[in-house]
Coordinates of C-alpha atoms in Angstrom, one line a residue:
M145 CA 60.9 42.4 -40.0
R146 CA 60.4 41.0 -36.9
Y147 CA 56.6 40.9 -34.9
I148 CA 57.0 40.8 -31.8
R149 CA 53.7 38.7 -29.9
R150 CA 52.0 40.8 -27.7
P151 CA 50.2 39.0 -24.3
V152 CA 46.3 39.4 -24.5
S153 CA 45.4 41.7 -21.5
A154 CA 42.8 40.5 -19.1
S155 CA 41.1 43.9 -20.3
H156 CA 41.3 42.7 -24.2
P157 CA 40.4 39.0 -24.0
A158 CA 40.3 37.3 -27.2
A159 CA 37.5 37.1 -29.0
P160 CA 36.2 33.8 -29.0
S161 CA 35.8 31.6 -32.5
H162 CA 32.5 31.0 -34.2
G163 CA 32.8 27.0 -33.2
Q164 CA 33.5 27.9 -29.6
E165 CA 30.0 30.4 -28.8
P166 CA 27.0 28.5 -27.1
F167 CA 24.8 26.9 -29.7
A168 CA 22.0 29.6 -27.7
S169 CA 23.9 32.7 -29.2
R170 CA 24.2 30.6 -32.9
R171 CA 21.1 29.6 -33.3
P172 CA 19.1 31.1 -30.8
L173 CA 15.6 30.4 -32.7
L174 CA 16.7 26.8 -33.4
F175 CA 17.3 26.3 -29.8
G176 CA 14.0 27.9 -29.1
Y177 CA 11.9 25.5 -30.8
I178 CA 14.2 22.5 -29.4
I179 CA 13.6 23.6 -25.5
T180 CA 9.7 23.9 -26.9
L181 CA 9.6 21.1 -28.2
G182 CA 11.3 19.1 -25.0
A183 CA 8.4 21.2 -22.8
I184 CA 5.5 20.0 -25.2
G185 CA 7.2 16.0 -24.9
A186 CA 7.5 16.3 -21.7
V187 CA 3.8 17.8 -20.8
A188 CA 2.7 15.4 -23.2
T189 CA 4.3 12.6 -21.3
G190 CA 2.6 13.8 -18.1
F191 CA -0.7 13.4 -19.8
M192 CA 0.1 9.7 -20.8
V193 CA 1.2 8.7 -17.3
Y194 CA -2.0 10.2 -15.7
G195 CA -4.2 8.5 -18.3
L196 CA -2.5 5.2 -17.2
R197 CA -2.3 5.5 -13.5
S198 CA -5.0 3.1 -12.8
I199 CA -2.8 0.6 -14.7
I200 CA 0.5 1.3 -13.5
F201 CA -1.0 1.0 -10.0
T202 CA -2.5 -2.0 -10.3
V203 CA 1.6 -3.5 -12.1
F204 CA 2.9 -1.6 -8.6
L205 CA 0.5 -3.9 -6.7
A206 CA 1.1 -6.9 -8.6
M207 CA 4.9 -6.8 -7.7
F208 CA 4.1 -5.9 -4.4
A209 CA 1.8 -9.1 -3.8
T210 CA 4.8 -10.9 -5.7
V211 CA 7.7 -9.7 -3.0
G212 CA 5.2 -10.5 -0.2
L213 CA 4.7 -13.7 -1.3
D214 CA 8.1 -14.7 -2.1
P215 CA 8.2 -15.4 1.9
L216 CA 6.0 -17.8 1.3
I217 CA 8.1 -19.6 -1.3
R218 CA 11.1 -19.6 0.7
W219 CA 9.1 -21.2 3.5
F220 CA 8.6 -24.4 1.4
Q221 CA 11.4 -24.5 0.0
R222 CA 13.1 -24.3 3.5
R223 CA 10.5 -27.3 4.3
G224 CA 12.1 -29.3 1.4
M225 CA 10.3 -28.8 -1.4
K226 CA 12.1 -26.9 -4.9
R227 CA 11.7 -23.7 -5.8
A228 CA 9.2 -25.1 -9.0
W229 CA 6.8 -26.8 -6.4
A230 CA 6.7 -24.4 -4.3
I231 CA 6.0 -21.7 -7.0
V232 CA 3.3 -23.9 -7.8
T233 CA 2.2 -24.4 -4.9
V234 CA 2.1 -20.8 -4.1
I235 CA 0.2 -20.0 -7.2
L236 CA -2.6 -22.8 -6.5
L237 CA -3.2 -20.7 -3.1
V238 CA -3.7 -17.9 -5.1
V239 CA -6.1 -19.7 -7.8
A240 CA -8.1 -21.2 -4.6
L241 CA -8.4 -18.0 -2.9
L242 CA -9.9 -16.3 -6.4
V243 CA -12.2 -19.0 -6.4
A244 CA -13.2 -19.0 -2.6
I245 CA -13.5 -14.9 -2.8
I246 CA -15.9 -15.4 -6.2
W247 CA -18.5 -18.0 -4.3
V248 CA -18.3 -17.1 -0.8
V249 CA -16.9 -13.9 -0.3
V250 CA -18.6 -11.5 -3.1
P251 CA -21.8 -13.3 -2.0
L252 CA -22.0 -13.1 1.2
I253 CA -20.3 -9.5 1.5
V254 CA -23.4 -8.3 -0.7
N255 CA -26.0 -10.1 1.7
Q256 CA -24.3 -8.4 4.5
I257 CA -24.4 -4.8 2.9
S258 CA -27.9 -4.6 2.5
F259 CA -28.6 -6.9 5.5
L260 CA -26.7 -3.6 7.9
A261 CA -28.5 -1.3 5.2
T262 CA -31.5 -2.2 7.1
A263 CA -30.3 -3.3 10.3
I264 CA -28.4 -0.4 11.5
P265 CA -31.5 1.9 11.6
K266 CA -33.8 -0.8 13.7
E267 CA -30.3 -0.8 16.4
V268 CA -30.7 3.0 15.9
A269 CA -34.5 3.4 16.6
A270 CA -33.7 0.7 19.8
L271 CA -31.0 2.7 21.3
R272 CA -33.2 6.2 21.3
A273 CA -35.7 3.9 23.0
Q274 CA -33.8 3.0 25.4
G275 CA -34.4 5.2 28.8
W276 CA -31.2 5.9 29.7
F277 CA -30.8 7.7 26.2
D278 CA -32.0 10.5 26.8
S279 CA -30.4 11.3 29.6
A280 CA -26.8 10.8 28.4
N281 CA -27.7 12.6 25.3
E282 CA -28.6 15.8 27.3
T283 CA -25.3 15.3 29.3
S284 CA -23.5 15.3 26.0
N285 CA -25.9 18.7 25.1
G286 CA -27.2 16.6 22.1
V287 CA -24.1 15.4 20.5
L288 CA -24.7 12.0 21.2
G289 CA -28.1 12.2 19.6
Q290 CA -26.2 13.8 16.5
V291 CA -23.8 11.3 16.3
V292 CA -26.3 8.3 16.3
G293 CA -29.2 10.1 13.7
W294 CA -26.1 10.8 11.2
I295 CA -24.5 7.0 11.6
S296 CA -28.5 6.2 11.5
Q297 CA -28.7 8.3 8.3
E298 CA -25.5 7.1 6.5
A299 CA -26.5 3.5 6.4
Q300 CA -29.5 4.3 4.4
N301 CA -27.9 6.0 1.8
P302 CA -26.9 4.1 -1.1
K303 CA -23.5 6.3 -2.0
T304 CA -22.4 5.4 1.7
W305 CA -22.1 2.1 0.9
A306 CA -21.0 2.1 -2.8
T307 CA -17.7 4.0 -1.5
I308 CA -17.5 1.4 1.0
G309 CA -17.5 -1.1 -1.8
N310 CA -15.3 1.0 -3.7
G311 CA -13.0 1.2 -0.8
L312 CA -12.8 -2.7 -0.3
V313 CA -12.0 -3.5 -3.8
G314 CA -9.7 -0.7 -4.0
F315 CA -10.2 -0.2 -7.8
G316 CA -13.3 1.6 -9.9
L317 CA -16.6 2.6 -9.4
S318 CA -18.8 -0.9 -9.7
V319 CA -18.4 -4.2 -8.8
L320 CA -17.7 -5.2 -12.6
N321 CA -14.6 -2.6 -12.6
A322 CA -13.2 -4.1 -9.5
V323 CA -13.8 -7.9 -9.9
T324 CA -11.8 -7.4 -13.5
T325 CA -9.1 -5.1 -11.8
G326 CA -8.8 -7.8 -9.2
F327 CA -8.1 -10.8 -11.7
F328 CA -5.8 -8.7 -13.8
I329 CA -4.0 -8.4 -10.7
A330 CA -3.5 -12.0 -10.3
I331 CA -2.9 -12.9 -13.5
L332 CA 0.4 -10.5 -13.2
T333 CA 0.8 -11.7 -10.0
I334 CA 0.9 -15.6 -11.1
Y335 CA 3.4 -14.2 -13.8
F336 CA 5.7 -12.7 -11.7
I337 CA 5.9 -15.1 -9.3
A338 CA 6.6 -17.9 -12.1
S339 CA 9.5 -15.2 -13.4
Y340 CA 10.9 -13.9 -10.3
D341 CA 14.0 -15.0 -10.5
S342 CA 14.7 -14.7 -14.2
T343 CA 13.6 -11.1 -14.1
K344 CA 15.8 -10.0 -11.1
E345 CA 19.0 -11.3 -12.9
A346 CA 17.8 -9.5 -16.1
A347 CA 17.5 -6.3 -14.5
Y348 CA 21.2 -7.1 -12.6
R349 CA 22.6 -7.6 -15.6
L350 CA 21.4 -3.5 -16.2
V351 CA 24.2 -2.7 -13.5
R352 CA 27.7 -2.3 -14.7
R353 CA 29.9 -6.0 -14.2
S354 CA 32.1 -3.9 -11.6
H355 CA 29.6 -2.7 -9.4
R356 CA 26.9 -6.0 -9.8
A357 CA 28.3 -7.9 -7.2
S358 CA 27.3 -5.0 -4.0
F359 CA 24.1 -3.9 -6.2
E360 CA 23.0 -7.7 -6.0
S361 CA 23.8 -8.0 -2.0
Y362 CA 22.1 -5.1 -1.5
A363 CA 19.0 -5.6 -3.6
E364 CA 18.6 -8.9 -2.2
R365 CA 18.7 -8.3 1.3
I366 CA 16.3 -5.1 0.6
L367 CA 14.0 -7.4 -0.9
Q368 CA 14.1 -9.9 1.8
N369 CA 13.0 -7.9 4.5
F370 CA 10.5 -5.9 2.0
G371 CA 8.8 -9.3 1.0
K372 CA 9.0 -9.9 5.2
Y373 CA 7.2 -6.6 6.2
L374 CA 4.3 -7.3 3.8
S375 CA 4.0 -10.7 4.4
G376 CA 4.3 -9.8 8.2
M377 CA 1.5 -7.4 8.0
V378 CA -1.0 -9.5 6.2
V379 CA -0.4 -11.9 8.9
L380 CA -0.9 -9.5 11.4
A381 CA -4.2 -8.1 9.3
F382 CA -5.3 -11.7 9.3
C383 CA -5.1 -12.0 12.9
N384 CA -6.7 -9.1 13.5
S385 CA -9.5 -9.8 11.1
V386 CA -9.9 -13.2 12.7
Y387 CA -9.8 -12.2 16.2
S388 CA -12.4 -9.0 14.8
L389 CA -15.0 -11.9 13.7
I390 CA -15.3 -14.2 16.6
L391 CA -15.4 -11.1 19.3
L392 CA -18.3 -9.9 17.0
L393 CA -20.5 -13.4 16.4
A394 CA -19.7 -13.4 20.2
T395 CA -21.7 -10.6 21.3
G396 CA -24.0 -10.3 18.1
V397 CA -23.1 -7.3 16.6
P398 CA -24.9 -7.1 13.4
G399 CA -22.6 -7.3 9.6
A400 CA -19.6 -9.7 11.7
F401 CA -18.2 -10.8 8.7
L402 CA -18.3 -7.6 6.1
I403 CA -17.2 -5.4 9.6
A404 CA -14.0 -8.0 9.6
L405 CA -13.4 -8.2 6.3
A406 CA -13.2 -4.4 6.3
A407 CA -10.8 -4.5 9.2
F408 CA -8.9 -6.8 7.4
F409 CA -7.7 -4.1 5.0
I410 CA -8.0 -1.4 7.3
T411 CA -5.7 -2.9 9.6
L412 CA -3.0 -3.4 6.8
I413 CA -2.1 -0.4 7.5
P414 CA 0.4 -0.3 10.8
L415 CA -0.2 1.8 13.5
I416 CA -3.7 3.5 13.0
G417 CA -4.9 0.5 10.7
T418 CA -6.2 -1.5 14.5
V419 CA -7.2 2.0 16.1
L420 CA -10.0 2.7 13.8
T421 CA -11.2 -0.6 13.4
T422 CA -11.0 -0.5 17.2
A423 CA -13.6 2.7 17.4
V424 CA -15.8 1.4 14.3
M425 CA -16.2 -1.7 15.6
S426 CA -17.0 0.3 19.4
V427 CA -18.9 2.0 17.6
L428 CA -21.0 -0.5 16.1
A429 CA -21.4 -2.3 19.0
F430 CA -22.3 0.3 21.1
I431 CA -25.4 1.1 18.8
H432 CA -26.4 -2.8 19.3
S433 CA -26.0 -2.8 22.7
P434 CA -24.3 -0.9 25.4
V435 CA -23.1 -3.9 27.1
S436 CA -21.5 -5.0 23.6
G437 CA -19.4 -1.8 23.0
V438 CA -17.6 -1.9 26.7
V439 CA -17.3 -5.9 25.7
V440 CA -15.8 -5.2 22.5
L441 CA -13.7 -2.2 23.5
L442 CA -12.1 -4.1 26.3
L443 CA -11.0 -6.8 24.3
M444 CA -9.7 -4.9 21.5
L445 CA -8.0 -3.3 23.9
V446 CA -6.3 -6.0 25.3
Y447 CA -5.9 -7.5 21.9
M448 CA -4.0 -4.3 20.6
Q449 CA -1.5 -4.6 23.1
V450 CA -0.9 -8.5 23.0
E451 CA -0.4 -7.4 19.1
A452 CA 2.2 -5.0 19.9
Y453 CA 4.1 -6.6 22.6
I454 CA 3.7 -10.5 21.4
L455 CA 2.0 -10.7 18.0
T456 CA 4.3 -8.0 16.3
P457 CA 7.8 -9.1 17.7
R458 CA 7.0 -12.9 16.3
V459 CA 6.0 -11.8 12.9
M460 CA 7.9 -9.3 12.2
G461 CA 11.4 -10.2 13.1
K462 CA 14.3 -8.5 11.3
A463 CA 11.5 -6.8 8.8
V464 CA 12.1 -2.9 8.8
Q465 CA 10.5 -0.9 11.3
V466 CA 8.2 2.0 10.0
P467 CA 8.0 5.0 12.4
G468 CA 5.3 5.9 14.0
S469 CA 5.4 9.7 11.7
V470 CA 6.1 8.1 8.6
V471 CA 3.2 5.9 8.9
L472 CA 0.9 8.6 9.2
I473 CA 2.2 11.0 6.4
S474 CA 2.6 7.9 4.1
A475 CA -0.9 6.7 4.7
L476 CA -2.2 10.1 4.3
A477 CA -0.3 10.5 0.8
G478 CA -1.4 7.4 -0.2
S479 CA -4.8 7.9 0.6
T480 CA -5.1 11.4 -1.1
L481 CA -3.8 10.0 -4.1
F482 CA -5.7 6.5 -4.2
G483 CA -8.3 6.2 -1.6
L484 CA -7.5 3.3 0.5
P485 CA -5.2 1.3 -2.0
G486 CA -3.1 4.3 -1.9
A487 CA -2.3 3.9 1.9
L488 CA -1.6 0.8 1.7
V489 CA 0.7 0.7 -1.1
A490 CA 2.3 4.2 0.2
I491 CA 4.0 2.5 3.6
P492 CA 5.8 -0.2 2.0
I493 CA 7.2 2.2 -0.8
S494 CA 8.3 4.2 2.3
A495 CA 9.8 1.3 4.1
G496 CA 11.8 0.2 0.9
I497 CA 13.1 4.4 0.9
I498 CA 14.0 3.4 4.5
L499 CA 15.4 0.1 4.4
V500 CA 17.6 2.0 1.2
I501 CA 18.7 4.5 3.8
K502 CA 19.6 2.4 6.3
E503 CA 21.3 -0.3 3.8
I504 CA 23.6 1.9 1.9
V505 CA 23.2 5.6 2.1
M506 CA 24.1 5.1 6.2
P507 CA 26.7 3.0 5.5
R508 CA 28.6 5.2 2.9
K509 CA 28.0 8.1 5.3
D510 CA 29.9 6.1 7.5
R511 CA 33.0 5.5 5.7
T512 CA 33.6 8.7 4.6

């Protein structure tokens, strides 16, 4: 007796075997437990990362400092110095900078803060006593008086100076925490500088051999441009800070060193940093003397043009240029998350993303 195998129609598909059933259908309770455990693990990981956010951010800052110091090491190498001695020289410079900060900068900052806390109210009172102030205040419908009064009130508020100090060092709510974090960053930076090449080689070995050469080429170009960008911004901020210090000392504005130090950190934010420092310096100089305010404003406007058309092209060179809109968005997002240090770090991260897009994504799109 012969059996005829009938084809299975589409309307009557063959029942799937037990082994082909989805796991969720065969073990729905176990599948639910696995999903729940995965969600709990993800939430726990998120809380752990959030609890370690200060340490992670500190490590990021040390990494950024290492990448920014690498062009300085290469500069010493181009002058005939071996890389080992160049690394030792840079480490000694970092240590010397720390010693200078401890013995010179920190006491000077404390003195300047205490001096400004008493000097600014006196400057405001002297400004109000001048004959032209009342007429100017009436012309502005009282806005000028409110602004000057607010500055005087904030200058006498201890929370204002605590916030300024916290913004300058970027970490913690106290000087001790800031100094400890600064030392931790410096130690990590020294370690990262000493093991920079070996760390990169170890990271490159994690990439598949067939893609390792191209990945290493792209990574080296990105890191070099990234380092040029960071070191260039530090040089520009240093030039701005020195110029501001000389200008404020020449015009007799009180607290010149503290204002110049704040200008150094704020100017690290490109595009808007110089504008912010110019506005703050002009207001403080105007409170000291209207003539000083006009002089500071005009000379800072001149410096902004020199920085934009002479210093920036020479210092930055072939480093990546971050569009203005990206700078503003990055600075806003970074400052919202981590304050001033977050704004400083967010912009180099954006520069790195732009480099990846220019060096990797766009060339691949052009080949397809």
